[in-house]
XYZ file of C-alpha atoms in Angstrom:
526
model
C 70.369 140.757 62.710
C 72.887 139.489 65.269
C 75.984 137.589 64.200
C 74.621 134.429 65.846
C 71.288 134.809 64.041
C 73.116 135.360 60.762
C 75.060 132.115 61.181
C 71.874 130.257 62.090
C 70.074 131.500 58.988
C 73.078 130.683 56.805
C 73.115 127.172 58.259
C 69.412 126.729 57.534
C 69.995 127.754 53.921
C 73.134 125.675 53.410
C 72.536 122.316 55.066
C 71.414 119.234 53.111
C 70.212 116.333 55.259
C 69.599 112.688 54.418
C 67.693 111.150 57.364
C 67.780 107.769 55.565
C 71.528 107.689 56.214
C 71.855 109.858 59.307
C 73.984 112.189 57.182
C 74.193 115.910 56.561
C 76.462 118.332 54.699
C 76.829 121.936 55.876
C 78.461 124.397 53.467
C 77.442 127.541 55.381
C 81.034 128.376 56.306
C 82.126 128.344 52.645
C 80.338 131.665 51.965
C 79.053 130.486 48.588
C 76.900 133.209 46.975
C 73.210 132.373 46.725
C 73.298 132.674 42.938
C 76.494 130.625 42.435
C 74.727 127.522 41.115
C 72.608 129.683 38.825
C 75.756 131.169 37.250
C 77.032 127.640 36.573
C 73.722 126.396 35.196
C 75.243 125.159 31.925
C 78.152 123.352 33.653
C 75.842 121.772 36.232
C 73.533 120.506 33.490
C 76.572 119.010 31.745
C 77.614 117.300 34.981
C 74.190 115.796 35.647
C 73.958 114.627 32.036
C 77.479 113.206 32.186
C 76.919 111.096 35.268
C 73.779 109.658 33.680
C 75.919 108.661 30.697
C 78.484 107.090 33.025
C 75.825 105.001 34.743
C 74.289 104.059 31.385
C 77.579 102.543 30.231
C 78.714 105.097 27.660
C 82.477 105.355 27.136
C 83.345 108.204 29.508
C 87.078 107.539 29.623
C 87.779 108.465 25.996
C 91.580 108.365 26.310
C 91.463 104.665 27.196
C 88.198 103.834 25.408
C 86.648 102.441 28.586
C 83.332 102.513 30.375
C 83.352 103.728 33.979
C 81.455 101.146 35.984
C 82.087 101.587 39.691
C 78.523 102.832 40.274
C 77.185 99.472 39.065
C 79.095 97.611 41.780
C 76.524 98.535 44.453
C 73.532 98.153 42.136
C 74.108 95.510 39.486
C 70.718 96.285 37.931
C 72.304 99.455 36.528
C 74.801 97.437 34.499
C 74.350 98.013 30.744
C 74.010 94.305 29.895
C 73.537 90.872 31.470
C 77.169 89.880 30.982
C 78.451 92.781 33.074
C 75.715 92.175 35.639
C 77.022 88.613 36.064
C 80.565 89.956 36.373
C 79.326 91.792 39.473
C 76.913 89.355 41.093
C 78.712 86.037 40.593
C 82.062 87.042 42.162
C 80.141 88.611 45.063
C 78.540 85.286 45.922
C 81.813 83.421 45.334
C 83.856 85.657 47.618
C 81.281 85.421 50.397
C 81.389 81.636 50.170
C 85.197 81.630 50.134
C 85.383 83.874 53.217
C 83.018 81.566 55.127
C 85.191 78.570 54.265
C 88.276 80.384 55.549
C 86.495 81.374 58.777
C 85.273 77.799 59.330
C 88.718 76.343 58.627
C 87.556 74.503 55.516
C 90.184 76.459 53.587
C 93.227 76.256 55.839
C 96.989 76.225 55.792
C 98.670 72.882 54.982
C 100.153 72.659 58.484
C 96.607 72.507 59.848
C 94.332 75.007 61.535
C 92.578 78.162 60.431
C 94.323 81.069 58.844
C 94.879 83.754 61.478
C 96.500 86.516 59.423
C 95.908 88.209 56.084
C 98.689 89.807 54.018
C 97.366 92.102 51.286
C 99.876 92.752 48.491
C 98.982 95.666 46.215
C 99.722 99.270 45.337
C 97.624 102.441 45.064
C 93.900 101.744 45.122
C 94.546 98.010 45.316
C 95.942 98.527 48.817
C 94.717 101.932 49.972
C 90.993 101.126 49.793
C 91.373 97.890 51.791
C 93.648 99.699 54.274
C 91.037 102.388 54.886
C 88.211 99.859 55.262
C 90.239 97.721 57.673
C 91.254 100.712 59.800
C 87.675 102.000 59.908
C 85.776 98.736 60.388
C 88.168 95.874 61.118
C 88.564 96.169 64.891
C 86.919 92.765 65.450
C 88.394 91.054 62.386
C 89.029 87.300 62.678
C 92.153 87.847 60.548
C 94.841 90.277 61.680
C 95.699 92.163 58.508
C 99.033 93.380 57.163
C 100.022 95.131 53.933
C 102.790 95.157 51.356
C 101.922 98.438 49.614
C 105.346 99.513 48.369
C 108.483 97.988 46.896
C 110.572 99.095 49.889
C 112.511 95.983 51.007
C 113.049 97.275 54.551
C 109.322 97.954 54.859
C 108.470 94.424 53.746
C 111.046 92.998 56.160
C 109.433 94.967 58.990
C 105.976 93.660 58.075
C 107.188 90.054 57.908
C 108.959 90.502 61.241
C 105.736 91.774 62.779
C 103.810 88.778 61.429
C 106.430 86.398 62.840
C 106.925 88.051 66.232
C 103.481 89.437 67.047
C 101.091 86.722 65.856
C 100.664 83.183 67.102
C 100.558 81.474 63.748
C 103.246 83.523 62.004
C 103.756 83.133 58.276
C 102.451 79.550 58.170
C 98.980 80.766 59.203
C 98.996 83.830 56.938
C 96.793 83.997 53.864
C 98.287 86.229 51.146
C 96.049 88.205 48.813
C 97.782 89.481 45.657
C 95.909 92.305 43.880
C 96.832 93.527 40.393
C 94.610 93.991 37.356
C 97.386 93.340 34.831
C 99.713 91.330 37.020
C 102.540 93.410 35.597
C 102.606 96.196 38.189
C 106.208 96.063 39.446
C 105.501 96.988 43.074
C 102.879 94.249 43.452
C 104.929 91.702 41.521
C 107.932 92.436 43.742
C 105.844 92.161 46.908
C 104.452 88.816 45.788
C 107.929 87.439 45.115
C 109.193 88.731 48.470
C 106.262 87.063 50.233
C 106.794 83.860 48.267
C 110.441 83.787 49.376
C 109.344 84.140 53.023
C 107.029 81.130 52.747
C 109.592 79.042 50.916
C 112.251 79.896 53.514
C 110.269 77.846 56.049
C 109.466 75.035 53.628
C 105.982 76.139 52.527
C 104.481 76.387 49.037
C 103.258 79.922 48.330
C 100.292 78.733 46.282
C 98.881 76.890 49.306
C 98.552 80.236 51.063
C 97.752 82.589 48.182
C 94.719 84.163 46.497
C 94.828 86.414 43.423
C 92.540 89.254 42.356
C 93.338 90.047 38.738
C 92.115 90.266 35.160
C 91.441 87.029 33.336
C 94.466 85.993 31.263
C 96.784 88.506 32.972
C 100.349 87.716 34.022
C 99.139 87.266 37.604
C 96.236 85.075 36.458
C 98.639 82.789 34.639
C 101.086 82.754 37.545
C 98.324 81.935 40.031
C 97.083 79.126 37.804
C 100.550 77.657 37.323
C 101.276 77.826 41.054
C 97.917 76.436 42.188
C 96.695 79.425 44.178
C 93.755 78.701 46.478
C 91.463 80.924 44.421
C 91.431 83.587 41.703
C 88.873 86.404 41.756
C 88.238 88.585 38.689
C 89.060 92.268 38.286
C 87.340 94.002 35.385
C 88.795 96.730 33.167
C 85.773 98.999 33.638
C 86.746 99.570 37.284
C 89.687 101.884 38.012
C 92.004 101.256 40.956
C 90.998 104.353 42.923
C 87.300 103.456 42.623
C 87.716 99.703 43.126
C 87.050 99.382 46.852
C 83.525 98.010 46.234
C 84.732 95.513 43.661
C 86.530 92.258 44.468
C 89.561 94.431 45.309
C 87.919 95.707 48.474
C 85.211 93.129 49.075
C 87.400 90.012 49.180
C 89.571 91.340 52.024
C 86.566 92.918 53.762
C 84.660 89.625 53.699
C 87.713 87.790 55.026
C 87.932 90.385 57.815
C 84.319 89.691 58.800
C 83.083 93.135 57.704
C 79.423 93.439 56.669
C 79.953 93.960 52.932
C 76.208 93.943 52.228
C 75.826 96.977 54.506
C 78.833 98.645 52.847
C 77.251 98.213 49.419
C 73.816 99.248 50.694
C 75.165 102.510 52.110
C 76.805 103.352 48.787
C 73.655 102.427 46.874
C 71.462 104.685 49.024
C 73.903 107.599 48.679
C 73.932 107.057 44.909
C 70.148 107.168 44.820
C 69.916 110.306 46.953
C 72.536 112.125 44.868
C 70.987 111.158 41.553
C 68.584 114.117 41.757
C 69.047 116.980 39.278
C 68.116 119.472 41.989
C 71.552 120.834 42.933
C 70.389 122.185 46.289
C 69.258 118.698 47.370
C 72.223 116.814 45.904
C 74.986 116.450 48.513
C 77.560 115.342 45.931
C 76.873 118.375 43.761
C 76.942 120.605 46.847
C 80.403 119.214 47.620
C 81.596 119.701 44.033
C 80.266 123.270 43.918
C 81.992 124.064 47.213
C 85.296 122.807 45.743
C 84.651 124.834 42.601
C 83.877 128.024 44.521
C 86.828 127.642 46.919
C 89.336 127.226 44.101
C 87.715 129.471 41.482
C 87.147 126.394 39.352
C 90.934 126.022 39.018
C 91.965 124.198 42.195
C 93.522 127.323 43.716
C 92.884 126.085 47.275
C 93.985 122.840 48.927
C 91.508 120.637 50.794
C 92.387 119.711 54.383
C 90.371 116.709 55.567
C 89.845 116.510 59.339
C 87.772 113.538 60.542
C 87.117 113.695 64.274
C 87.330 109.942 64.848
C 90.383 107.712 65.193
C 88.900 105.001 62.973
C 88.754 107.485 60.075
C 92.451 108.367 60.285
C 93.141 106.964 56.786
C 90.201 108.735 55.142
C 92.292 111.757 54.150
C 94.897 109.446 52.596
C 92.163 107.546 50.750
C 90.647 110.796 49.464
C 94.071 112.060 48.480
C 94.331 109.374 45.808
C 90.668 109.499 44.776
C 90.636 113.278 44.319
C 94.174 114.042 43.173
C 94.557 111.169 40.706
C 91.109 111.879 39.290
C 91.265 115.675 39.069
C 94.975 116.389 38.631
C 95.042 116.779 34.838
C 97.084 118.851 32.403
C 94.428 119.094 29.674
C 90.664 119.211 29.492
C 88.501 117.069 27.227
C 88.935 119.576 24.401
C 92.725 119.308 24.565
C 93.183 122.726 26.177
C 95.958 123.036 28.788
C 94.200 123.758 32.105
C 96.366 122.166 34.865
C 93.405 121.193 37.019
C 93.469 119.531 40.417
C 92.806 119.860 44.146
C 95.609 119.037 46.588
C 94.361 116.967 49.548
C 95.973 116.364 52.917
C 94.941 115.848 56.519
C 94.923 113.458 59.428
C 92.425 113.581 62.269
C 90.984 115.828 64.921
C 91.672 116.744 67.583
C 95.236 115.474 67.109
C 96.024 118.056 64.467
C 94.988 120.953 66.637
C 98.421 120.310 68.138
C 100.074 120.119 64.701
C 99.128 122.178 61.661
C 95.957 123.972 62.825
C 98.234 126.820 63.963
C 99.177 127.435 60.334
C 95.634 126.837 59.120
C 94.366 129.656 61.310
C 97.228 132.143 61.150
C 99.355 131.175 58.152
C 98.921 131.138 54.394
C 95.171 131.060 53.523
C 95.637 128.563 50.687
C 93.114 125.915 51.743
C 89.608 125.070 52.835
C 88.817 122.453 55.471
C 86.465 119.493 55.413
C 85.425 118.514 58.935
C 83.854 115.103 59.483
C 81.749 114.945 62.612
C 80.779 111.578 64.102
C 77.873 112.299 66.407
C 78.062 109.088 68.450
C 81.009 109.132 70.836
C 81.204 105.445 71.792
C 79.174 102.333 72.501
C 78.133 102.157 76.137
C 78.434 104.667 78.945
C 81.126 107.321 79.261
C 83.020 108.400 82.333
C 83.004 112.046 83.300
C 86.440 113.590 82.775
C 85.115 116.866 84.212
C 81.830 117.458 86.051
C 79.004 116.606 83.620
C 81.556 116.433 80.762
C 82.816 113.409 78.806
C 85.656 112.836 76.361
C 83.058 112.897 73.563
C 81.973 116.367 74.742
C 85.562 117.535 74.455
C 85.908 116.066 70.974
C 82.787 117.897 69.827
C 84.031 121.075 71.493
C 87.361 120.883 69.696
C 85.644 120.353 66.332
C 83.223 123.240 66.756
C 85.851 125.472 68.308
C 88.380 124.851 65.532
C 85.722 125.415 62.862
C 84.772 128.741 64.476
C 88.373 129.839 64.989
C 89.190 129.147 61.338
C 86.125 131.013 60.086
C 86.855 134.023 62.274
C 90.258 134.151 60.556
C 88.688 134.013 57.073
C 89.310 130.299 56.557
C 86.406 128.445 54.941
C 85.152 124.945 55.766
C 82.625 122.241 54.947
C 81.221 120.018 57.698
C 79.968 116.498 57.026
C 78.050 114.927 59.896
C 77.377 111.215 60.307
C 75.776 109.271 63.153
C 78.501 106.645 63.627
C 81.259 104.780 61.835
C 79.753 101.549 60.552
C 79.838 99.673 57.265
C 76.733 101.345 55.861
C 78.031 104.837 56.601
C 81.507 104.114 55.230
C 79.881 102.930 52.009
C 77.856 106.153 51.872
C 80.908 108.379 52.433
C 82.891 106.623 49.707
C 79.982 106.972 47.277
C 79.539 110.646 48.168
C 83.123 111.531 47.300
C 83.180 109.335 44.192
C 80.150 111.188 42.875
C 81.518 114.587 43.921
C 84.683 113.808 41.942
C 82.571 112.884 38.895
C 80.535 116.078 39.224
C 83.553 118.350 39.651
C 85.370 116.781 36.688
C 82.331 117.336 34.502
C 81.927 120.902 35.780
C 85.465 121.742 34.609
C 85.377 119.431 31.554
C 88.192 116.978 32.346
C 88.579 113.188 32.181
C 88.573 111.956 35.787
C 89.247 108.343 34.875
C 92.667 108.178 33.265
C 96.092 108.826 34.809
C 98.672 109.805 32.170
C 100.965 111.299 34.809
C 101.143 107.989 36.654
C 101.893 106.155 33.429
C 104.637 108.690 32.608
C 106.269 107.964 35.957
C 106.158 104.223 35.295
C 107.745 104.744 31.875
C 110.539 106.880 33.359
C 111.179 104.269 36.047
C 111.466 101.598 33.358
C 114.041 103.679 31.489
C 116.081 104.059 34.682
C 115.952 100.314 35.390
C 117.161 99.563 31.854
C 120.053 101.977 32.395
C 120.826 100.338 35.743
C 121.399 97.015 33.988
C 123.788 98.672 31.514
C 125.712 100.297 34.344
C 125.995 96.965 36.161
C 127.388 95.440 32.985
C 129.952 98.232 32.638
C 131.418 97.771 36.127
C 134.866 96.175 36.194
C 137.494 95.256 38.772
C 139.203 98.575 38.016
C 137.921 101.858 39.413
C 136.085 104.166 37.024
C 134.335 107.508 37.338
C 130.695 108.040 36.427
C 131.816 110.069 33.438
C 133.987 107.233 32.127
C 131.163 104.701 32.408
C 128.659 107.152 30.901
C 130.917 107.691 27.923
C 131.324 103.932 27.478
C 127.573 103.170 27.482
C 126.563 106.503 25.871
C 124.307 107.705 28.677
C 123.716 110.840 30.754
C 126.478 111.188 33.360
C 124.184 112.275 36.207
C 121.836 109.334 35.626
C 124.837 106.975 35.556
C 126.167 108.501 38.786
C 122.866 107.876 40.583
C 122.859 104.278 39.318
C 126.393 103.782 40.622
C 125.549 105.297 44.003
C 122.547 102.975 44.288
C 124.681 99.938 43.406
C 127.373 100.957 45.889
C 124.811 101.219 48.687
C 123.318 97.828 47.930
C 126.381 95.612 47.649
C 126.896 95.438 43.875
C 129.647 98.067 43.668
C 132.195 99.765 45.904
C 133.046 103.457 45.872
C 136.141 105.487 46.671
C 134.846 108.959 47.396
C 136.653 111.937 45.916
C 136.336 115.579 46.858
C 133.436 115.954 44.372
C 130.972 113.518 42.797
C 132.960 113.760 39.560
C 136.001 112.334 41.368
C 134.154 109.395 42.963
C 135.462 106.108 41.554
C 133.454 102.872 41.353
C 134.302 99.226 40.754
C 132.612 95.856 40.936
C 132.062 94.613 44.490
């Protein structure tokens, strides 16, 4: 059999197609043995059983004692009771109505006229999901959208400057959307207060321009109530941040941006239905999970490089980075055994990255597998010929296929996902596919995909540092002192104190006289 015939037969055996969605997954270039699924029969059965339990409302996040309900968001009939069903359907109708009022100018800024801009204030999944959706689908949005997704003051200043200088309405015609389940997330709280200061600096009340998405009774809920926000939308505890894009977290901004949220939800619902089969060879989500498992020997030994060949999908790798790494990056399995699981994810877009890191992918360390995303439709309308009988779309397809072949010839494995075009229905399907693949993989390797103890540990450490920072501020005097002297006075670690002092000196609270070594640097009150 010729090499070409061998590839063709492998493709026939390894492709799963969903004509209902215009979608296919090709794992032929992963070289997965034909009997691989059979060898994992017990683990696969556990995964299929586990996802049924998730959808049925069993507590599948045992560390936090929570249900995992993001699959109900696109099919409320799956919800385990009528109360939860209402928590899905009622906000959906409310947010649609609110978005229409904003678009018609019935909800407007106090200075008159429609809102022209949207500022989304969140962190992690509360910002990343909406960012991805806007980049992929928001080209014709009636609201130009901006983000505060960090507590970097210079970054927020740059965003505010862009709103002021590059939009007609500026801050006065900007609707701010504050997203935080607890209302106590420092980055989001800080962003809200920075935005509030910008409104107040031009004589505007923040509440007249603000909407909250938060848990009932949270700090943000109470703040929004006290400050007369335009609206408050609920955020339930059975939806995690990284899987919240089809809850109010993602749907409120998407509706305001004029995106077809019904199509988004429909695409996810159809993908859920198609990947609910217990036949692994016909289940695209399980095929994806098994490919990850095979590539990394069930231990995450290979990174995943995501290469979507479409500009509008540029943030997909960043979105998947959080979904996959926060879900699968775990120290212990469900039995308490130390396993250090996880899959590192990075990427950008093709063909841009053929001029960046594809050189290393082909010839460097073989520590990865690639996930190509092919968009079969090049553009709406006719294309010019950039060469005789050749369009830009032809080149894009050539670069994808050529890179895939070049990697495989060098022993580098890849998965190829093919979709017809980037629209709301297909974006919903892609999100659902990877959410379900994450669930399957976690169940295959017996870990909890729905908690994030490492993230919480980082928050705790940051809180300890901030407490120390206040003590260091209080220990500054008009006389110069070394870090060691201040550390001795407040009984703290000298290095930590030194970093506090350096931070204060660079932000106007202290001054520093540099010595020949850090130990000789002397600090005093500014």
